[in-house]
Coordinates of C-alpha atoms in Angstrom, one line a residue:
M596 CA -11.3 20.6 -16.4
D597 CA -9.0 21.4 -13.5
L598 CA -9.2 19.0 -10.6
D599 CA -10.2 20.6 -7.3
L600 CA -7.7 19.2 -4.8
R601 CA -9.8 20.3 -1.8
K602 CA -12.9 18.4 -3.1
L603 CA -10.7 15.5 -3.9
R604 CA -9.5 15.4 -0.3
Y605 CA -13.1 15.5 0.8
F606 CA -14.1 12.7 -1.5
A607 CA -11.0 10.6 -0.3
A608 CA -12.1 11.0 3.3
V609 CA -15.6 9.8 2.6
A610 CA -14.3 6.9 0.5
E611 CA -12.0 5.8 3.3
H612 CA -14.6 6.0 6.0
R613 CA -17.6 5.0 3.9
H614 CA -19.4 7.4 6.2
F615 CA -20.1 11.2 5.9
G616 CA -20.2 11.8 9.6
R617 CA -16.8 10.3 10.4
A618 CA -15.3 11.9 7.3
A619 CA -16.6 15.3 8.4
E620 CA -15.1 14.8 11.8
Q621 CA -11.7 14.0 10.3
L622 CA -11.9 17.0 8.0
F623 CA -13.1 19.3 10.8
I624 CA -16.1 20.5 8.8
A625 CA -19.9 20.2 9.2
Q626 CA -21.5 17.1 7.6
P627 CA -24.0 19.1 5.5
V628 CA -21.1 21.2 4.0
L629 CA -19.2 18.0 3.2
S630 CA -22.3 16.5 1.5
R631 CA -22.8 19.6 -0.6
Q632 CA -19.1 19.6 -1.7
I633 CA -19.3 16.0 -2.7
K634 CA -22.5 16.6 -4.8
A635 CA -20.8 19.6 -6.4
F636 CA -17.7 17.4 -7.2
E637 CA -19.9 14.8 -8.8
Q638 CA -21.6 17.5 -10.9
E639 CA -18.2 18.8 -12.0
L640 CA -17.0 15.3 -13.0
E641 CA -20.4 14.5 -14.6
C642 CA -20.6 11.1 -13.0
A643 CA -21.8 9.5 -9.8
L644 CA -19.1 8.6 -7.3
L645 CA -21.1 7.4 -4.3
I646 CA -24.2 5.2 -3.7
R647 CA -25.9 6.7 -0.7
T648 CA -28.4 4.9 1.6
T649 CA -29.7 5.7 5.0
R650 CA -27.1 3.4 6.6
S651 CA -24.1 3.2 4.3
V652 CA -22.1 4.8 1.6
E653 CA -20.6 2.7 -1.2
L654 CA -18.4 3.6 -4.2
T655 CA -19.6 3.4 -7.7
P656 CA -17.1 1.9 -10.3
A657 CA -16.2 5.5 -11.1
G658 CA -15.8 6.2 -7.4
K659 CA -13.5 3.2 -6.9
Q660 CA -11.3 4.4 -9.7
L661 CA -11.2 7.9 -8.4
H662 CA -10.4 6.6 -4.9
E663 CA -7.3 4.8 -6.3
E664 CA -6.3 7.9 -8.3
A665 CA -6.9 10.2 -5.3
R666 CA -4.6 8.2 -3.0
R667 CA -1.8 8.5 -5.6
I668 CA -2.4 12.2 -6.4
L669 CA -2.8 13.4 -2.8
G670 CA 0.1 11.4 -1.7
A671 CA 2.3 12.9 -4.4
V672 CA 1.0 16.4 -3.5
D673 CA 1.7 16.0 0.2
A674 CA 5.2 14.7 -0.6
A675 CA 5.9 17.7 -2.8
V676 CA 4.8 20.1 -0.1
R677 CA 7.0 18.3 2.4
R678 CA 10.0 18.6 0.1
V679 CA 9.3 22.3 -0.3
H680 CA 9.3 22.8 3.5
D681 CA 12.4 20.7 3.9
A682 CA 14.2 22.9 1.3
E683 CA 13.1 26.0 3.1
R684 CA 14.7 24.9 6.4
G685 CA 17.7 23.2 4.8
A686 CA 16.7 19.7 6.0
Q687 CA 17.7 16.4 4.3
R688 CA 15.1 13.6 4.2
L689 CA 15.1 10.1 2.9
V690 CA 11.8 8.3 2.4
V691 CA 11.6 4.5 2.1
A692 CA 8.6 2.6 0.8
F693 CA 8.0 -1.0 1.8
S694 CA 5.7 -3.8 0.8
P695 CA 3.4 -5.4 3.4
G696 CA 5.3 -7.7 5.7
L697 CA 8.8 -6.5 4.8
R698 CA 10.7 -4.8 7.6
V699 CA 13.1 -2.0 6.7
S700 CA 13.6 -0.7 10.2
A701 CA 17.0 -2.3 10.8
A702 CA 18.4 -0.7 7.6
I703 CA 17.0 2.7 8.6
R704 CA 18.5 2.4 12.1
A705 CA 21.9 1.5 10.6
F706 CA 21.6 4.4 8.1
T707 CA 20.6 6.9 10.9
S708 CA 23.6 5.9 13.0
R709 CA 25.9 7.0 10.1
H710 CA 23.8 10.0 9.1
P711 CA 22.1 11.3 12.3
D712 CA 21.3 14.7 10.6
V713 CA 19.2 13.1 7.9
E714 CA 15.5 12.8 8.6
T715 CA 14.0 9.4 7.6
D716 CA 10.4 8.4 6.9
V717 CA 8.5 5.4 5.5
V718 CA 5.4 5.0 3.3
P719 CA 3.5 1.8 2.6
A720 CA 3.8 0.3 -0.9
H721 CA 0.4 -1.1 -1.7
W722 CA 0.4 -4.6 -3.1
W723 CA -1.6 -3.8 -6.2
Q724 CA 1.0 -1.1 -7.3
P725 CA 4.1 -1.3 -5.2
D726 CA 6.2 0.8 -7.5
A727 CA 3.9 3.8 -7.3
P728 CA 5.7 5.7 -4.4
L729 CA 8.9 5.7 -6.5
R730 CA 7.1 6.9 -9.6
D731 CA 5.1 9.7 -8.0
G732 CA 8.0 11.0 -5.9
R733 CA 6.7 10.0 -2.4
A734 CA 9.8 7.8 -1.8
Q735 CA 13.4 7.7 -3.1
V736 CA 13.9 4.0 -2.5
A737 CA 11.7 1.0 -1.9
Y738 CA 12.0 -2.4 -0.3
L739 CA 9.7 -4.5 -2.5
R740 CA 8.6 -8.0 -3.3
Q741 CA 8.5 -9.2 -6.9
P742 CA 6.7 -9.1 -9.2
F743 CA 6.0 -5.5 -10.1
D744 CA 6.5 -3.2 -13.0
A745 CA 10.3 -2.7 -13.0
S746 CA 10.5 -0.6 -16.2
G747 CA 12.5 2.6 -15.5
L748 CA 13.7 1.2 -12.1
R749 CA 17.0 -0.1 -10.9
T750 CA 16.6 -3.1 -8.7
I751 CA 19.0 -4.8 -6.3
P752 CA 18.2 -8.4 -5.3
I753 CA 18.0 -8.9 -1.6
G754 CA 16.6 -12.3 -0.9
H755 CA 13.9 -14.9 -1.3
E756 CA 11.0 -15.9 0.9
P757 CA 8.6 -18.8 0.6
R758 CA 4.8 -18.4 0.0
V759 CA 2.3 -20.0 2.3
A760 CA -1.4 -20.9 1.7
C761 CA -3.7 -18.7 3.8
M762 CA -7.1 -20.2 4.6
P763 CA -9.8 -20.2 7.3
V764 CA -9.2 -22.4 10.4
T765 CA -12.4 -24.3 9.4
H766 CA -11.1 -25.3 6.0
P767 CA -10.7 -29.1 5.4
L768 CA -7.0 -28.6 4.6
A769 CA -6.3 -26.4 7.7
R770 CA -5.2 -29.4 9.8
R771 CA -2.5 -30.4 7.4
E772 CA 1.1 -29.6 8.3
K773 CA 2.2 -28.7 4.8
L774 CA 0.7 -28.7 1.3
T775 CA 1.7 -29.0 -2.4
C776 CA 0.2 -27.1 -5.3
A777 CA -1.7 -30.2 -6.3
D778 CA -3.5 -30.0 -2.9
L779 CA -4.9 -26.6 -4.0
D780 CA -6.2 -27.8 -7.4
G781 CA -9.9 -27.0 -7.5
E782 CA -9.7 -24.5 -4.7
K783 CA -11.0 -21.0 -5.3
M784 CA -7.9 -18.7 -5.2
I785 CA -8.1 -15.0 -4.3
D786 CA -5.6 -12.6 -5.9
A787 CA -5.6 -9.3 -7.7
T788 CA -6.6 -10.9 -11.0
T789 CA -9.7 -12.6 -9.6
R790 CA -10.9 -9.9 -7.3
P791 CA -9.7 -6.3 -7.0
M792 CA -9.0 -5.3 -3.4
S793 CA -8.0 -2.1 -1.7
S794 CA -5.8 -3.5 1.0
I795 CA -4.2 -6.7 2.3
E796 CA -6.5 -6.5 5.3
E797 CA -9.4 -6.8 2.9
K798 CA -7.9 -9.9 1.4
F799 CA -7.5 -11.5 4.8
E800 CA -11.1 -10.6 5.7
L801 CA -12.3 -12.2 2.5
I802 CA -10.3 -15.4 3.2
A803 CA -11.6 -15.6 6.8
A804 CA -15.2 -15.2 5.4
G805 CA -14.7 -18.3 3.3
H806 CA -14.4 -16.6 -0.2
G807 CA -11.3 -18.5 -1.0
I808 CA -7.6 -19.3 -0.4
A809 CA -4.6 -17.1 -1.2
L810 CA -0.9 -17.7 -1.6
I811 CA 1.0 -15.0 0.3
S812 CA 4.5 -14.4 1.4
M813 CA 5.6 -15.8 4.7
S814 CA 6.6 -12.3 6.0
A815 CA 3.1 -10.9 5.3
A816 CA 1.5 -13.9 7.0
R817 CA 3.5 -13.4 10.1
S818 CA 2.8 -9.6 10.2
Y819 CA -0.9 -10.1 9.8
S820 CA -1.5 -13.1 12.0
R821 CA -5.1 -13.6 13.2
P822 CA -6.7 -16.5 15.1
D823 CA -9.3 -17.3 12.4
L824 CA -6.7 -17.9 9.7
V825 CA -4.0 -20.5 9.3
H826 CA -0.9 -20.3 7.1
L827 CA 0.5 -23.6 5.7
P828 CA 3.8 -24.0 3.8
V829 CA 3.4 -25.1 0.1
A830 CA 6.4 -27.2 -0.8
D831 CA 6.5 -26.6 -4.5
A832 CA 5.0 -23.1 -4.7
P833 CA 7.3 -20.5 -6.3
G834 CA 8.8 -18.1 -3.8
A835 CA 8.8 -14.3 -3.8
E836 CA 12.0 -12.4 -4.6
T837 CA 12.7 -9.3 -2.5
C838 CA 14.7 -6.3 -3.7
L839 CA 15.6 -2.7 -3.3
A840 CA 14.4 -0.4 -6.1
V841 CA 15.1 3.2 -7.1
A842 CA 14.2 5.3 -10.1
A843 CA 16.8 4.6 -12.8
D844 CA 16.3 7.9 -14.6
R845 CA 17.2 10.1 -11.5
R846 CA 20.7 10.9 -10.4
E847 CA 21.5 9.0 -7.3
K848 CA 22.7 11.4 -4.6
Q849 CA 25.4 10.3 -2.1
L850 CA 22.9 9.8 0.7
L851 CA 20.8 7.5 -1.5
R852 CA 23.9 5.5 -2.5
D853 CA 24.9 5.2 1.2
F854 CA 21.5 3.9 2.1
L855 CA 21.5 1.4 -0.7
E856 CA 24.9 0.1 0.5
I857 CA 23.8 -0.1 4.1
A858 CA 20.4 -1.6 3.3
T859 CA 21.8 -4.2 1.0
A860 CA 24.2 -5.5 3.7
T861 CA 21.6 -5.2 6.5
L862 CA 18.7 -6.8 4.7
R863 CA 20.6 -9.6 3.1
G864 CA 22.0 -10.5 6.5
A865 CA 18.6 -10.4 8.2

């Protein structure tokens, strides 16, 4: 069965908003039309994607899986269309993916000063599959935090950052100045293996709601600071290695080599 990209976009909008009305507004179509398209899509796939109530829309297990696939597929399609348009007008573009909390802007500024005619763009590398933008062609290079699936990728070590314990301000440990791993024994920990999440914002919301504690990188903690959470250093927690990554099976063009050289020097010195 051929996948209908138009219906996939419709579904992705509903999945993002969890609301037919807001999704229809984003898509500039009438809500009844959107509802019919989603029902037709479910019939084509022969599975239910959404659980509809009078007040909310939730994803079924199949819907959650398709939502993950849709983000990857649609992102790759949009990137391919952009490359086609760039080729038509003779433009050069470099796209950089980055993990939550990591800042690549200084490297991009340094690169742009040397190559002002090259257009640059950034895409987020989601924490549950940070290597995806490299593998589906949305980005040529990524600034990532280990661990991730590095098979088929060339990585350049950049640095190391500590992890901190993120917890609600009301937690009994929250008044401490620093912790050790032993202090966290018996605490409920939130990570990708214990609870699938669609975003780092969802993780922080779960922590704030009292569902558990998470060990996160210091840069992510600083980037997503909020008053109902505290971030405490954990003296003996393993740190997170950062690196630049590119696809190893693709020929590196001169522009990409220049960016890697500039970014390595810039990010290591940050």
